[in-house]
Coordinates of C-alpha atoms in Angstrom, one line a residue:
X1 CA 85.3 91.3 92.3
X2 CA 82.5 92.6 90.3
X3 CA 82.9 94.4 87.0
X4 CA 82.3 98.1 87.0
X5 CA 81.4 100.7 84.6
X6 CA 83.5 103.6 82.9
X7 CA 81.4 106.9 82.9
X8 CA 82.2 110.0 80.3
X9 CA 80.7 113.0 81.6
X10 CA 81.2 116.7 81.2
X11 CA 81.0 118.1 84.9
X12 CA 81.9 121.7 85.7
X13 CA 83.1 122.4 82.3
X14 CA 85.6 119.3 82.3
X15 CA 85.4 116.1 80.4
X16 CA 85.7 113.3 83.1
X17 CA 86.5 109.7 82.9
X18 CA 85.5 107.7 85.7
X19 CA 86.1 104.2 86.5
X20 CA 83.4 103.3 89.3
X21 CA 83.1 99.6 90.8
X22 CA 80.5 98.7 93.3
X23 CA 80.0 102.4 94.1
X24 CA 83.6 103.4 94.7
X25 CA 85.5 105.3 92.5
X26 CA 88.8 103.7 91.5
X27 CA 90.2 106.2 89.2
X28 CA 89.5 109.7 87.5
X29 CA 90.8 111.1 84.1
X30 CA 90.2 115.0 83.7
X31 CA 90.5 116.5 80.3
X32 CA 90.7 120.2 79.7
X33 CA 89.2 120.1 76.3
X34 CA 90.6 123.5 75.2
X35 CA 94.0 122.4 76.6
X36 CA 95.2 118.7 75.4
X37 CA 97.9 117.0 77.0
X38 CA 101.6 116.7 75.0
X39 CA 102.1 113.2 76.4
X40 CA 103.0 111.2 73.7
X41 CA 103.7 113.8 70.8
X42 CA 106.8 113.6 69.1
X43 CA 108.7 116.5 67.9
X44 CA 111.9 117.6 66.0
X45 CA 113.3 119.7 68.8
X46 CA 116.4 121.9 69.1
X47 CA 118.8 121.6 71.9
X48 CA 119.1 125.1 73.6
X49 CA 121.1 124.7 76.9
X50 CA 123.1 121.9 78.2
X51 CA 123.1 122.0 82.4
X52 CA 125.8 119.6 83.3
X53 CA 125.7 119.8 87.1
X54 CA 122.0 118.4 86.7
X55 CA 122.9 116.1 83.8
X56 CA 120.1 117.3 81.6
X57 CA 119.5 119.5 78.7
X58 CA 116.8 121.8 77.7
X59 CA 115.3 121.5 74.3
X60 CA 112.6 123.8 72.7
X61 CA 109.6 121.8 71.1
X62 CA 107.8 124.7 69.3
X63 CA 106.2 128.1 70.2
X64 CA 109.2 128.9 72.4
X65 CA 108.2 126.0 74.5
X66 CA 111.0 124.4 76.4
X67 CA 111.0 121.2 77.8
X68 CA 113.5 119.4 80.1
X69 CA 115.4 116.2 78.9
X70 CA 117.4 114.2 81.4
X71 CA 120.7 112.4 80.1
X72 CA 119.3 109.1 81.4
X73 CA 116.6 109.6 78.7
X74 CA 119.0 110.0 75.8
X75 CA 119.4 106.3 74.5
X76 CA 120.2 105.7 70.9
X77 CA 118.9 109.2 70.1
X78 CA 118.1 110.2 66.8
X79 CA 120.1 113.4 65.8
X80 CA 119.4 115.1 62.4
X81 CA 122.5 117.5 62.1
X82 CA 125.4 115.3 63.1
X83 CA 126.1 111.5 64.1
X84 CA 125.7 111.1 67.6
X85 CA 129.0 110.6 69.6
X86 CA 127.8 110.0 73.0
X87 CA 127.1 113.4 74.0
X88 CA 124.7 116.4 73.2
X89 CA 125.5 120.1 72.3
X90 CA 123.6 123.2 72.0
X91 CA 122.2 123.6 68.6
X92 CA 121.4 119.8 68.1
X93 CA 118.5 118.9 66.3
X94 CA 117.0 115.9 67.7
X95 CA 113.7 113.9 67.8
X96 CA 112.1 113.7 71.2
X97 CA 108.9 112.7 72.8
X98 CA 107.0 114.1 75.3
X99 CA 107.0 111.7 78.5
X100 CA 105.2 114.1 80.7
X101 CA 103.4 117.1 81.0
X102 CA 104.4 120.0 82.5
X103 CA 104.0 120.1 86.3
X104 CA 103.3 123.5 88.1
X105 CA 106.6 125.4 87.4
X106 CA 108.5 122.3 85.9
X107 CA 108.6 122.0 82.0
X108 CA 107.5 118.9 80.0
X109 CA 109.7 116.0 80.4
X110 CA 111.1 114.5 77.2
X111 CA 112.7 111.2 76.2
X112 CA 114.7 109.9 73.1
X113 CA 112.9 106.5 73.4
X114 CA 110.3 107.0 71.0
X115 CA 107.3 104.7 71.3
X116 CA 104.1 104.2 69.7
X117 CA 101.3 102.5 71.5
X118 CA 98.0 100.6 70.2
X119 CA 95.3 98.7 72.0
X120 CA 97.3 95.6 72.5
X121 CA 101.0 96.6 71.7
X122 CA 103.5 99.2 72.1
X123 CA 106.5 99.5 69.8
X124 CA 109.4 101.3 71.0
X125 CA 113.0 102.2 69.8
X126 CA 116.4 101.7 71.5
X127 CA 116.0 98.1 71.7
X128 CA 114.8 94.9 70.3
X129 CA 113.5 92.9 73.3
X130 CA 110.1 91.6 73.2
X131 CA 108.4 92.3 76.5
X132 CA 105.2 90.9 78.2
X133 CA 102.8 92.6 80.7
X134 CA 103.9 91.0 83.9
X135 CA 100.1 90.7 84.9
X136 CA 99.5 88.2 82.5
X137 CA 99.6 84.6 83.8
X138 CA 102.8 82.4 82.8
X139 CA 100.8 80.2 81.0
X140 CA 99.5 83.1 78.6
X141 CA 102.8 84.7 78.5
X142 CA 104.1 81.3 77.0
X143 CA 101.3 81.1 74.6
X144 CA 102.0 84.8 73.4
X145 CA 105.8 84.2 73.0
X146 CA 104.9 80.8 71.0
X147 CA 102.3 82.7 68.6
X148 CA 105.0 85.7 68.0
X149 CA 107.8 83.0 67.2
X150 CA 105.7 81.0 65.2
X151 CA 104.7 84.1 63.1
X152 CA 108.5 85.1 62.5
X153 CA 108.1 88.4 64.8
X154 CA 110.5 86.9 67.7
X155 CA 113.5 84.7 67.8
X156 CA 114.1 82.2 70.5
X157 CA 116.1 84.8 72.5
X158 CA 112.9 87.0 72.8
X159 CA 114.2 89.4 70.3
X160 CA 111.7 90.9 68.0
X161 CA 112.9 90.2 64.3
X162 CA 113.6 93.5 62.5
X163 CA 112.3 94.5 59.0
X164 CA 115.0 94.0 56.6
X165 CA 114.5 97.3 54.9
X166 CA 114.8 99.6 58.1
X167 CA 117.7 100.1 60.2
X168 CA 116.3 101.3 63.3
X169 CA 116.2 99.2 66.1
X170 CA 112.7 98.6 67.9
X171 CA 111.3 96.4 70.6
X172 CA 107.7 95.5 71.5
X173 CA 105.7 95.2 74.5
X174 CA 102.3 93.2 74.8
X175 CA 100.0 95.0 76.6
X176 CA 97.7 93.4 79.4
X177 CA 94.4 93.5 77.4
X178 CA 95.8 91.3 75.0
X179 CA 95.3 88.4 77.3
X180 CA 91.7 88.8 76.6
X181 CA 91.9 88.1 72.9
X182 CA 90.5 85.0 71.6
X183 CA 92.0 85.8 68.1
X184 CA 95.7 86.4 68.4
X185 CA 95.8 87.4 64.7
X186 CA 94.5 90.7 65.8
X187 CA 98.0 91.2 67.2
X188 CA 99.9 90.8 63.9
X189 CA 97.6 93.2 62.3
X190 CA 98.2 95.8 65.0
X191 CA 102.2 94.9 64.8
X192 CA 102.2 95.8 61.3
X193 CA 100.3 99.1 61.5
X194 CA 102.3 100.3 64.6
X195 CA 105.7 99.3 63.0
X196 CA 105.1 101.0 59.8
X197 CA 103.9 104.2 61.8
X198 CA 107.0 103.8 63.8
X199 CA 109.1 103.7 60.8
X200 CA 107.5 106.2 58.7
X201 CA 108.4 108.9 61.5
X202 CA 111.8 108.0 61.6
X203 CA 112.1 108.3 57.9
X204 CA 110.3 111.7 57.8
X205 CA 112.4 113.2 60.6
X206 CA 115.4 113.8 58.3
X207 CA 113.3 115.8 55.8
X208 CA 111.4 118.0 58.5
X209 CA 112.2 121.3 60.1
X210 CA 112.8 122.1 63.7
X211 CA 109.7 122.3 65.9
X212 CA 107.8 120.1 63.6
X213 CA 105.2 117.7 65.2
X214 CA 106.0 114.0 63.8
X215 CA 103.2 112.4 65.6
X216 CA 100.4 113.9 67.6
X217 CA 98.7 111.9 70.3
X218 CA 95.1 110.6 69.4
X219 CA 92.1 111.9 71.3
X220 CA 93.2 112.0 74.8
X221 CA 90.3 109.8 76.4
X222 CA 90.4 107.5 73.7
X223 CA 94.2 106.8 74.2
X224 CA 93.4 106.4 78.0
X225 CA 90.9 104.0 77.5
X226 CA 93.8 101.8 75.9
X227 CA 95.1 101.9 79.6
X228 CA 92.3 100.2 81.2
X229 CA 92.1 96.6 82.1
X230 CA 88.8 95.5 80.3
X231 CA 88.5 92.9 83.4
X232 CA 87.6 96.0 85.3
X233 CA 84.6 96.9 83.8
X234 CA 81.8 95.8 81.5
X235 CA 80.2 98.8 80.1
X236 CA 81.1 102.4 79.1
X237 CA 78.5 105.0 79.5
X238 CA 78.0 108.5 78.5
X239 CA 75.6 111.3 78.2
X240 CA 77.8 113.2 75.7
X241 CA 76.5 112.2 72.1
X242 CA 80.0 113.3 70.5
X243 CA 81.8 111.1 73.1
X244 CA 79.3 108.3 72.2
X245 CA 80.0 108.7 68.6
X246 CA 83.8 108.8 69.1
X247 CA 83.6 105.6 71.5
X248 CA 81.5 103.6 68.7
X249 CA 83.9 104.6 66.1
X250 CA 87.0 103.4 68.1
X251 CA 85.0 100.3 69.2
X252 CA 84.7 99.1 65.6
X253 CA 88.6 98.5 65.7
X254 CA 88.6 96.4 68.7
X255 CA 87.3 93.0 69.5
X256 CA 87.1 92.5 73.3
X257 CA 85.8 95.9 74.6
X258 CA 82.6 96.0 76.5
X259 CA 79.4 97.6 75.3
X260 CA 79.2 101.6 74.9
X261 CA 75.8 103.0 75.8
X262 CA 74.4 106.3 75.5
X263 CA 72.5 107.7 78.5
X264 CA 69.6 109.7 77.4
X265 CA 67.3 109.6 80.5
X266 CA 66.0 113.1 82.0
X267 CA 67.9 112.4 85.6
X268 CA 71.6 113.7 84.8
X269 CA 73.9 110.8 84.8
X270 CA 76.3 112.9 87.2
X271 CA 73.5 112.7 90.0
X272 CA 72.6 109.1 89.3
X273 CA 76.2 108.1 90.4
X274 CA 76.5 110.9 93.0
X275 CA 79.5 112.3 91.0
X276 CA 79.8 115.3 92.9
X277 CA 80.1 113.3 96.3
X278 CA 82.6 110.8 95.1
X279 CA 85.1 113.6 93.8
X280 CA 84.8 115.3 97.2
X281 CA 85.6 112.1 98.9
X282 CA 88.6 111.3 96.7
X283 CA 89.8 115.0 97.9
X284 CA 89.6 114.6 101.6
X285 CA 92.4 114.1 103.8
X286 CA 90.9 111.4 106.0
X287 CA 89.7 107.9 104.5
X288 CA 87.7 105.7 106.6
X289 CA 88.3 102.1 106.5
X290 CA 85.5 99.3 106.9
X291 CA 86.8 98.3 110.3
X292 CA 86.5 101.8 111.6
X293 CA 90.2 102.7 111.1
X294 CA 91.3 105.4 108.9
X295 CA 94.0 106.8 107.0
X296 CA 95.4 110.2 106.9
X297 CA 96.8 111.5 103.6
X298 CA 99.0 114.7 103.6
X299 CA 100.5 115.8 100.2
X300 CA 103.4 118.2 100.5
X301 CA 106.0 119.5 98.1
X302 CA 108.4 117.0 98.3
X303 CA 106.5 113.9 99.3
X304 CA 103.0 112.6 100.3
X305 CA 102.7 111.3 103.9
X306 CA 100.2 108.5 104.7
X307 CA 99.1 107.7 108.2
X308 CA 97.4 104.7 109.3
X309 CA 95.2 105.1 112.6
X310 CA 93.1 102.5 114.6
X311 CA 90.4 105.0 114.9
X312 CA 87.4 103.4 116.3
X313 CA 88.6 99.9 116.2
X314 CA 88.7 98.1 119.3
X315 CA 91.9 96.1 119.8
X316 CA 91.3 93.4 122.0
X317 CA 93.3 91.0 123.8
X318 CA 95.5 90.0 120.8
X319 CA 96.5 93.5 119.7
X320 CA 99.4 92.2 117.3
X321 CA 96.8 90.1 115.1
X322 CA 94.5 93.0 115.3
X323 CA 97.0 95.6 113.9
X324 CA 98.0 93.1 111.2
X325 CA 94.5 93.0 110.0
X326 CA 94.0 96.6 110.1
X327 CA 97.3 97.2 108.4
X328 CA 96.4 94.7 105.3
X329 CA 93.0 96.6 105.0
X330 CA 95.0 99.7 105.0
X331 CA 97.3 98.6 102.2
X332 CA 94.6 97.6 100.1
X333 CA 93.0 101.3 100.7
X334 CA 96.3 102.5 100.0
X335 CA 97.1 101.1 96.5
X336 CA 93.4 102.4 95.7
X337 CA 94.1 105.8 96.8
X338 CA 97.5 105.8 95.0
X339 CA 95.9 105.5 91.7
X340 CA 92.9 107.3 92.3
X341 CA 94.5 110.3 93.7
X342 CA 97.3 109.7 91.3
X343 CA 99.9 110.2 93.9
X344 CA 103.6 110.0 92.4
X345 CA 107.1 110.5 93.4
X346 CA 108.1 109.6 96.9
X347 CA 105.3 108.3 99.3
X348 CA 105.8 107.4 102.9
X349 CA 103.3 105.2 105.1
X350 CA 103.3 104.9 108.6
X351 CA 101.6 101.8 109.4
X352 CA 100.5 100.6 112.7
X353 CA 103.8 99.2 114.7
X354 CA 103.9 95.5 114.8
X355 CA 106.4 93.3 116.7
X356 CA 106.4 90.2 114.5
X357 CA 109.0 90.6 111.7
X358 CA 106.9 87.9 109.6
X359 CA 104.0 90.3 109.8
X360 CA 106.0 93.3 108.5
X361 CA 107.3 91.0 105.6
X362 CA 104.0 89.7 104.7
X363 CA 102.4 93.0 104.7
X364 CA 105.3 94.3 102.4
X365 CA 104.6 91.6 99.9
X366 CA 101.0 92.3 100.1
X367 CA 101.3 95.7 99.5
X368 CA 103.7 94.8 96.5
X369 CA 101.0 92.4 95.0
X370 CA 98.3 95.2 95.2
X371 CA 100.5 97.9 93.5
X372 CA 101.4 95.5 91.0
X373 CA 97.9 95.9 89.3
X374 CA 98.7 99.8 88.9
X375 CA 99.2 100.7 85.0
X376 CA 101.5 103.2 86.4
X377 CA 105.1 101.6 87.6
X378 CA 105.1 101.5 91.7
X379 CA 108.0 100.4 93.6
X380 CA 107.6 99.3 97.2
X381 CA 111.1 100.1 98.5
X382 CA 111.4 98.8 102.1
X383 CA 110.6 99.5 105.6
X384 CA 112.7 101.8 107.2
X385 CA 114.1 101.2 110.8
X386 CA 111.6 103.8 112.2
X387 CA 108.6 101.5 110.3
X388 CA 107.9 103.7 107.8
X389 CA 107.2 101.9 104.4
X390 CA 108.7 104.0 101.2
X391 CA 107.1 103.7 98.3
X392 CA 108.1 105.3 94.8
X393 CA 105.3 105.6 92.1
X394 CA 106.2 107.0 88.6
X395 CA 105.3 110.7 87.9
X396 CA 103.0 110.7 84.5
X397 CA 100.3 113.3 85.1
X398 CA 99.3 116.0 87.7
X399 CA 97.7 114.7 91.2
X400 CA 93.9 114.6 91.2
X401 CA 93.9 117.6 93.4
X402 CA 95.6 119.7 91.2
X403 CA 93.4 118.6 88.1
X404 CA 90.2 119.2 90.1
X405 CA 91.6 122.5 91.8
X406 CA 89.1 124.8 89.8
X407 CA 86.4 122.3 90.0
X408 CA 83.6 122.7 92.6
X409 CA 82.6 119.3 93.7
X410 CA 79.5 120.0 95.9

């Protein structure tokens, strides 16, 4: 697959980050420049209410902003007013991190499992394990484990070696982009920087008052750029001089990022890449496939339904093989649409019915292989007796339709 480009443009009063490959839109990031995301911010919060029947607490993080903390996300919490005894109480002062922005009427979601993300590594509290991106080859994974072991950052049991002066446990996850490094010493430098930042936050928390922001997420589009796999693009292009300067400054810290170019031609960059048309297409319910078949994508309050139709495709004599080919093509497009539209929660896909069980199994395995490339965790659950494929995708941000709700795309 040919590499693509990332475009950063201001369009209809919003900053957009677009990953385009061979004229197709693969992902869209939308930034409200006057309303930054809270995801990644770390606060000294105060527990206001415990809701036992839903196994959660509401925590105030400042400016009377309540956020939702599920008990499942309370792991080795850092309490500042007392020793943690396995339960939370109203009035507890607790260090929390925003895991998800508020969606519609829902409050932001929190976790006590603090993490600090770098370009190649993520340091996280609550465990001491070394994790390596599953998107890397087995050979590269073994090379990285050996490197960390030889440099005293990992034991034979794949546990991170803790700093002797610190008591807080932490683990480390190696991101996909680390696989592109030619000089692995960069990882040592980033580990030192991130671990020091992590422990500084833990140390300072006990001296801060409630609602203090201990750690603020960096510039949103710079932080999100870290999540892109550098194998997907070979150039970053922008027509915004301030964005260009920020990218150049960030690029000085990286050894593997593609080139950054400031577009200065008179013809608008948005028109050059037909951004309006691409965005409009990304919001349509019907998605045509090259074969003449099509998908119908219907988001609802509870779930997203995707229907696969043969459309203009002629089945021919061997309809079973035809349906299998269409379903595989549809699976490829579904994996792209999940990422592009940022569909999350429960997703039900009604593929064309096939009689052969081996075809159904192969289709599910193929869909798992395709969605494994997604930076957001996606689980292909199973195929129901009615032939519906159940998919769950972690809810991290608003869907594209909501982000573009007040942007005219014509």
